[in-house]
Short mmCIF file of C-alpha atoms and ligand atoms in Angstrom, two decimals:
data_model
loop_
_atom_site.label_atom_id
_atom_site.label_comp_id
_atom_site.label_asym_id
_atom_site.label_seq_id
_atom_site.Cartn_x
_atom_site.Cartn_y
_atom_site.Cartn_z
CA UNK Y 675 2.03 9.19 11.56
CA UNK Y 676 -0.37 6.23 12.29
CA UNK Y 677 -0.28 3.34 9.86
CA UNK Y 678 -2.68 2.10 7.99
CA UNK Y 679 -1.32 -1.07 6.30
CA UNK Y 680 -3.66 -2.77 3.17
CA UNK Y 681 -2.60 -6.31 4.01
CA UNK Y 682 -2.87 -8.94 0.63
CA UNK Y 683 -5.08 -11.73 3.11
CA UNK Y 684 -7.63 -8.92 3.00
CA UNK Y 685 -7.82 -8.63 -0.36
CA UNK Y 686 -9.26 -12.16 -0.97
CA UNK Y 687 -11.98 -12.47 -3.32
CA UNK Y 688 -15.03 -11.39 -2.28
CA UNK Y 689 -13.86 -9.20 0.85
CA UNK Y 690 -12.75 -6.37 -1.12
CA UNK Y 691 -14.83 -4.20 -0.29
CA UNK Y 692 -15.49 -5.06 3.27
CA UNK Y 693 -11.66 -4.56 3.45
CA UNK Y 694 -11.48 -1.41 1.78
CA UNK Y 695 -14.55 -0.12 4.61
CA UNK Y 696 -12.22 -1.41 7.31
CA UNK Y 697 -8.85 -0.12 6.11
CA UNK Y 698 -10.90 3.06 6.19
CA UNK Y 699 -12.46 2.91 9.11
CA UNK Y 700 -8.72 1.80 10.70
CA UNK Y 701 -7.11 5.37 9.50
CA UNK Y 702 -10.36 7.23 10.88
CA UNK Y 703 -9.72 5.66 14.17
CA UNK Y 704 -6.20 6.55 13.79
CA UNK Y 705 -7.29 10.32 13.15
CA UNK Y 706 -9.55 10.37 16.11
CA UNK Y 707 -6.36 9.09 18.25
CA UNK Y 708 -4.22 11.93 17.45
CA UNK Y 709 -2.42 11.30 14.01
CA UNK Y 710 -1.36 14.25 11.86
CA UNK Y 711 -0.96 12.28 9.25
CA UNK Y 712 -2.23 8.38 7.59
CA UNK Y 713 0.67 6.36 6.03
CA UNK Y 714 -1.43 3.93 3.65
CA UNK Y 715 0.46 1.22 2.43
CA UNK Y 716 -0.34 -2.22 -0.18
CA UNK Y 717 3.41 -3.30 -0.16
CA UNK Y 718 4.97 -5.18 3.40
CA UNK Y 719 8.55 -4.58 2.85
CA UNK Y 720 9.70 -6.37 5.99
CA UNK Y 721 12.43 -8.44 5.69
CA UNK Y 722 11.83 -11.14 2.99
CA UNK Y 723 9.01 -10.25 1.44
CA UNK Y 724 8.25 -10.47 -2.12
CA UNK Y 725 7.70 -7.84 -4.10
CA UNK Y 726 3.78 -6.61 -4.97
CA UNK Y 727 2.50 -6.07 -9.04
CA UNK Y 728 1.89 -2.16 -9.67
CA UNK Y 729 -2.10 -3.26 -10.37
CA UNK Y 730 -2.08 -5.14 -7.50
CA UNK Y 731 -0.80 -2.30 -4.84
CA UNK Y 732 -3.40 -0.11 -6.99
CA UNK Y 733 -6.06 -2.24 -5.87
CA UNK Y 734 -5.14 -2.37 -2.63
CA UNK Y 735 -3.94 1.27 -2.08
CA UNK Y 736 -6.38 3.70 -4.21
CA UNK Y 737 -9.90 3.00 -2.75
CA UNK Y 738 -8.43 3.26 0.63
CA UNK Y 739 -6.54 6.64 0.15
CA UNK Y 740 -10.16 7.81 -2.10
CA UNK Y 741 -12.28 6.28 1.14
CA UNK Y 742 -9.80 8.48 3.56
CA UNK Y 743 -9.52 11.73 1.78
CA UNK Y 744 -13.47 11.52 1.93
CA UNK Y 745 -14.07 11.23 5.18
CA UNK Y 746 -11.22 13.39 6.64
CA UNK Y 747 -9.09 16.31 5.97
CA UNK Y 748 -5.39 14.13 8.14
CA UNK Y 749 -2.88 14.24 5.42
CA UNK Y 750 -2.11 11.24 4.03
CA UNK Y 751 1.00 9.57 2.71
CA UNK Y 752 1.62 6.57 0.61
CA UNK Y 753 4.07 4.16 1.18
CA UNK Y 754 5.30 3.06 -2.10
CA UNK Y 755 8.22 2.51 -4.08
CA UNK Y 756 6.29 2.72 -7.49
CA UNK Y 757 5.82 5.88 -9.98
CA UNK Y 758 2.36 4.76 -10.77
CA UNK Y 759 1.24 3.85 -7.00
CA UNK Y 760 2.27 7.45 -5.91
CA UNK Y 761 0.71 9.36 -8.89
CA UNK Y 762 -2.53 7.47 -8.60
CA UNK Y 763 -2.39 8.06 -5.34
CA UNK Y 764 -1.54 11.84 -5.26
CA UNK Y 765 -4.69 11.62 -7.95
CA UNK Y 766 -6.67 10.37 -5.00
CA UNK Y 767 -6.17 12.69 -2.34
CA UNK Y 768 -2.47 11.75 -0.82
CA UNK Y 769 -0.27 14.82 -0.05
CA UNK Y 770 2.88 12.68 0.89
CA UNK Y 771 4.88 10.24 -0.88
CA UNK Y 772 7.08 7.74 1.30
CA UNK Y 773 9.33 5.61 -0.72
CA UNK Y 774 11.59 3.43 1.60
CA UNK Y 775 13.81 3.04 -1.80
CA UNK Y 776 14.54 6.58 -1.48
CA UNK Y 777 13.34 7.17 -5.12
CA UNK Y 778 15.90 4.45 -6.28
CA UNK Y 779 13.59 1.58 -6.86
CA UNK Y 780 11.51 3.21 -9.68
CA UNK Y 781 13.06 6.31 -11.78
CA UNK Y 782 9.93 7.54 -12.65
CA UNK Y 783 9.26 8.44 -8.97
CA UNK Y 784 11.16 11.77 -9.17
CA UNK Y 785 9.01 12.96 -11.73
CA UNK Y 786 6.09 12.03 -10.14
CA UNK Y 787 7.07 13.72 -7.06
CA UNK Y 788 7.96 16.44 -8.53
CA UNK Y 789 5.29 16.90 -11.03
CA UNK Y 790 2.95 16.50 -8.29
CA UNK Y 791 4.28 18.86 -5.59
CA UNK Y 792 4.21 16.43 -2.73
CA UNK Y 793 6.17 16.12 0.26
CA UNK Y 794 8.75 13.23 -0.02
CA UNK Y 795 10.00 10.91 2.72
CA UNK Y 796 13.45 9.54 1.61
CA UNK Y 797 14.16 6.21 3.91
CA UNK Y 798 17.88 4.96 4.29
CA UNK Y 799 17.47 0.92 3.84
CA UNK Y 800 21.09 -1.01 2.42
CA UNK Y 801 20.34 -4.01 0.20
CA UNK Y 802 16.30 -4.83 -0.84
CA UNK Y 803 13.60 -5.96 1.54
CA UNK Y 804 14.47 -9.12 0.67
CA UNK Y 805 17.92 -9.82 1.59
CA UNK Y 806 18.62 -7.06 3.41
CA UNK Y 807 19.12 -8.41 6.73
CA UNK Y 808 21.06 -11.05 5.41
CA UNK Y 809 24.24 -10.08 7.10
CA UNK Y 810 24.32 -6.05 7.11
CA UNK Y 811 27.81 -4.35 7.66
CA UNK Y 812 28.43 -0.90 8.38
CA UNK Y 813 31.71 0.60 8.57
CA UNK Y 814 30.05 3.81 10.95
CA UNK Y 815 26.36 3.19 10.19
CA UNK Y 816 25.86 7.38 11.17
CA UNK Y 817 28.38 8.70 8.73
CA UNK Y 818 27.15 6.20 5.97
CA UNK Y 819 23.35 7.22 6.50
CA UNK Y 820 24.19 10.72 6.60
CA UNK Y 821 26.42 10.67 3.27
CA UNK Y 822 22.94 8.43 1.56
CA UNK Y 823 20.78 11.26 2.45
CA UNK Y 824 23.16 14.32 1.29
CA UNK Y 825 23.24 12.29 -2.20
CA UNK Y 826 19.73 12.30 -2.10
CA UNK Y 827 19.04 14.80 -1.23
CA UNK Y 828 20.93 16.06 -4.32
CA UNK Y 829 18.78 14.08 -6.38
CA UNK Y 830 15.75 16.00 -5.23
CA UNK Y 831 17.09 19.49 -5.72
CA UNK Y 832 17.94 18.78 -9.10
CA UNK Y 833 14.25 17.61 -9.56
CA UNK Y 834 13.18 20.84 -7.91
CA UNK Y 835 12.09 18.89 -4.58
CA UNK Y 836 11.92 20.95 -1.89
CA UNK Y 837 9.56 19.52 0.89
CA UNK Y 838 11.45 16.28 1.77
CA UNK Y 839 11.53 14.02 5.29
CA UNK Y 840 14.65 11.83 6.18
CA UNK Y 841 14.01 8.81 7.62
CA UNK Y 842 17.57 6.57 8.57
CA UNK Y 843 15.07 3.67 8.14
CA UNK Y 844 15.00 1.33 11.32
CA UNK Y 845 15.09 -2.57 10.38
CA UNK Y 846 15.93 -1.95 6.76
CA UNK Y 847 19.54 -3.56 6.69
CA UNK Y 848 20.45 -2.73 9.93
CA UNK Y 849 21.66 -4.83 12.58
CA UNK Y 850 20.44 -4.29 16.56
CA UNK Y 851 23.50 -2.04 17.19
CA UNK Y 852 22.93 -0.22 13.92
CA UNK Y 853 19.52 0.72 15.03
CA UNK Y 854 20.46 1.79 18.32
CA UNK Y 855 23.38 4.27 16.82
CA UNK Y 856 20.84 5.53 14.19
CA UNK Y 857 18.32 6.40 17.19
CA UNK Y 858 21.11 7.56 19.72
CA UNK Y 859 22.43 9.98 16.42
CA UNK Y 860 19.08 11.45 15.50
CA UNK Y 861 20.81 14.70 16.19
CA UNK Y 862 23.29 14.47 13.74
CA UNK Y 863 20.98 13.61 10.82
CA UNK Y 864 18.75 16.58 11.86
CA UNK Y 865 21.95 18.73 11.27
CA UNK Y 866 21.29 17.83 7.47
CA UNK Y 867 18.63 20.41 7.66
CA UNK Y 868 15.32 18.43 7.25
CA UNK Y 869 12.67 17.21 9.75
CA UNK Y 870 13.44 13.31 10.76
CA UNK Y 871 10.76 10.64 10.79
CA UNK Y 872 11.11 7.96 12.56
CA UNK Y 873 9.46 4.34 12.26
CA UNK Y 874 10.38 2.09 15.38
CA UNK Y 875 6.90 0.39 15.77
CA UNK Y 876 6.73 -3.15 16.68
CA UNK Y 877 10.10 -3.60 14.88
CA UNK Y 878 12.22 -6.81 15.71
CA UNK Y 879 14.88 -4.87 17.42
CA UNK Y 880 12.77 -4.36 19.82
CA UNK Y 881 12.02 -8.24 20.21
CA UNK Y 882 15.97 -9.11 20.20
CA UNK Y 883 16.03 -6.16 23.40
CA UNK Y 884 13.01 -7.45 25.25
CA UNK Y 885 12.36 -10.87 23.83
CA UNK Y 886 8.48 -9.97 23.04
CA UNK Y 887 6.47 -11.35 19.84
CA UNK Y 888 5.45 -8.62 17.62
CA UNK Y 889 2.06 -8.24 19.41
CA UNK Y 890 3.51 -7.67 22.70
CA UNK Y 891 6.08 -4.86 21.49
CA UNK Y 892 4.04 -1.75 22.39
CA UNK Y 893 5.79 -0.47 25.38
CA UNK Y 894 9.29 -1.12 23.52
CA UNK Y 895 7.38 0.98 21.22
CA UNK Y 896 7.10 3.61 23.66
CA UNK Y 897 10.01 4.07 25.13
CA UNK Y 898 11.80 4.23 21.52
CA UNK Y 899 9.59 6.67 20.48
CA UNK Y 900 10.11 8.89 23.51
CA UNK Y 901 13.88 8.75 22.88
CA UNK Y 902 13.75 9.39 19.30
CA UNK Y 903 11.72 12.37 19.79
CA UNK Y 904 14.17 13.73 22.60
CA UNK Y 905 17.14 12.79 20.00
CA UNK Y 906 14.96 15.13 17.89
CA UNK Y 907 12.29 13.13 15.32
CA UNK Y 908 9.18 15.25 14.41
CA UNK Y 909 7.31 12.32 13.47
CA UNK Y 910 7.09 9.34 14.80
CA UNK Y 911 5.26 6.19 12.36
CA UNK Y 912 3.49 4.15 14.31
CA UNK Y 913 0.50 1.66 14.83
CA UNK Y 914 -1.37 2.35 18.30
CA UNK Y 915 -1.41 6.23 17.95
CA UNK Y 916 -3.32 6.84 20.91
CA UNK Y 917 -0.55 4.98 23.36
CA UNK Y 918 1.88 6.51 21.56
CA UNK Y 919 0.53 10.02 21.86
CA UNK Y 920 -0.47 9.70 25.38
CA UNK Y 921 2.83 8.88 26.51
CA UNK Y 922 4.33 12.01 24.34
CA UNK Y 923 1.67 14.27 26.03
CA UNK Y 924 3.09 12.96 29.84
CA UNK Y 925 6.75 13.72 28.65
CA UNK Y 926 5.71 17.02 27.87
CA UNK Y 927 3.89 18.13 30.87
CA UNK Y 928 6.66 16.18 32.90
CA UNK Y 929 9.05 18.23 31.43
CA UNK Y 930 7.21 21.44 31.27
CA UNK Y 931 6.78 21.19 34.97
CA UNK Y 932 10.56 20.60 35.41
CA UNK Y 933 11.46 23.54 33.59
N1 HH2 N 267 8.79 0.84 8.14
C1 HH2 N 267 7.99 -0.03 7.48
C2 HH2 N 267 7.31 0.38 6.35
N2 HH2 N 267 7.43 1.63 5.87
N3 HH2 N 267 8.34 3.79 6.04
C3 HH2 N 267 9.13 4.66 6.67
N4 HH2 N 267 9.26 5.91 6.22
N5 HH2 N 267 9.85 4.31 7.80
C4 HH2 N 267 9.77 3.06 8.31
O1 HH2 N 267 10.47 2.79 9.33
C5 HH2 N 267 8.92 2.11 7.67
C6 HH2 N 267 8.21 2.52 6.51
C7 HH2 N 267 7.84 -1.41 8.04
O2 HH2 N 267 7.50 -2.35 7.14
P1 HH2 N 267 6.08 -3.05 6.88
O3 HH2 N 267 6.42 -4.43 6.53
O4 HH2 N 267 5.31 -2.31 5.86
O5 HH2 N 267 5.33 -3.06 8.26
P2 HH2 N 267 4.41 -1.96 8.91
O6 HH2 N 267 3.90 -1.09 7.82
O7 HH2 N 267 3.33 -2.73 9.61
O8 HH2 N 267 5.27 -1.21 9.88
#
């Protein structure tokens, strides 16, 4: 999943459109790379940021996903908490919906979702984007995870939700040693019965392990996305596809030819 993030500097007056072309032109690039699918999002939800207005994230997030679905036939996903984002969205071409709230930020969303037959990502994240690494505690971060997506996940059958991701949500109210049980467990949440996305990319964890800005983060990147895909993820979110992939596609012949 490569991501394709609408950031609000780019939306200044005036360079709408030119950022529109190169939001665009970003997810292409990300297609040509390798990625199955194009995770557009108009909302940062790393820790303390503020929250977006719906018309806002529209403006950001619709032309892009319309400019996309135009030019290629990658899925794409939306990254939004908001009822209104998603069904414009799903309006516009996007197949996915990924809400980090899990569908608890808006209660619309579960309609939307399932009025609109899309696939569903449900992140794990404790607390809001922002205050939730204010202090996170976790009993057994695994178990409580685990017990968030079973109720859920109960929330989507009811809505007659079938085609839904778990993601346990790296960053998102977790401290370093919660993200390293979530990744070392992948395992267990795949025993839930749904595919497992993970998002490790550039993340600050990474920074606390190797001490490396948020630029310099790509081979952390790497070798966290290896792991998670030998704990068993199917889909990795991430911003340099092509690294990403090409390191997937050594495992795999490095392993084939052990085999
Ligand atoms: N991480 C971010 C955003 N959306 N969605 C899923 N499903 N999983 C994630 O781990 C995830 C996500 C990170 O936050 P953001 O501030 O939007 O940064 P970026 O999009 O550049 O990763």
């Amino acid at each position: 999943m490569g991501i394709v993030n609408v950031t609000p500097d780019s939306f200044s007056d005036g360079g709408r459109l030119q950022s529109v072309e190169s939001a665009v032109e970003h997810g292409l690039l990300l297609a040509e790379d390798g990625a199955d699918v194009l995770d557009v999002g108009g909302e940062s939800t790393r820790p303390g940021a503020q929250d977006v207005s719906v018309d806002e994230e529209l403006r950001r997030v619709i032309p892009v996903v319309e400019g996309l679905s135009r030019h290629s036939d990658v899925p794409i996903s939306v990254d939004t908490r908001k009822a209104v984002v998603a069904d414009e969205a799903t309006r516009a071409g996007a197949r996915i919906i990924n809400d980090v709230s899990a569908l608890r930020y808006d209660r619309r969303m579960v309609d939307v979702v399932a009025a609109r037959g899309t696939a569903l990502v449900l992140m794990h994240m404790k607390g809001e984007p922002g205050t939730m690494q204010d202090d996170p505690r976790y009993a057994d971060v695994v178990s409580e995870v685990e017990a968030f997506f079973r109720d859920r996940l109960a929330v989507c059958a009811e809505a007659g939700i079938t085609d839904v991701w778990l993601d346990p949500g790296i960053g998102f109210g977790k401290r370093l040693e919660d993200n390293l049980a979530l990744l070392r467990n992948i395992e267990r949440l795949a025993a839930i019965g749904r595919p497992i996305l993970v998002g490790t990319s550039r993340k600050r964890f990474l920074g606390a392990i190797t001490g490396r800005e948020v630029g310099e983060r790509l081979p952390g990147t790497i070798a966290s996305c290896l792991v998670a895909r030998r704990n068993g993820a199917r889909m990795l979110r991430v911003h340099d596809v092509r690294a990403v992939r090409d390191a997937l596609l050594v495992e795999d012949a490095l392993l084939a030819e052990a085999a």
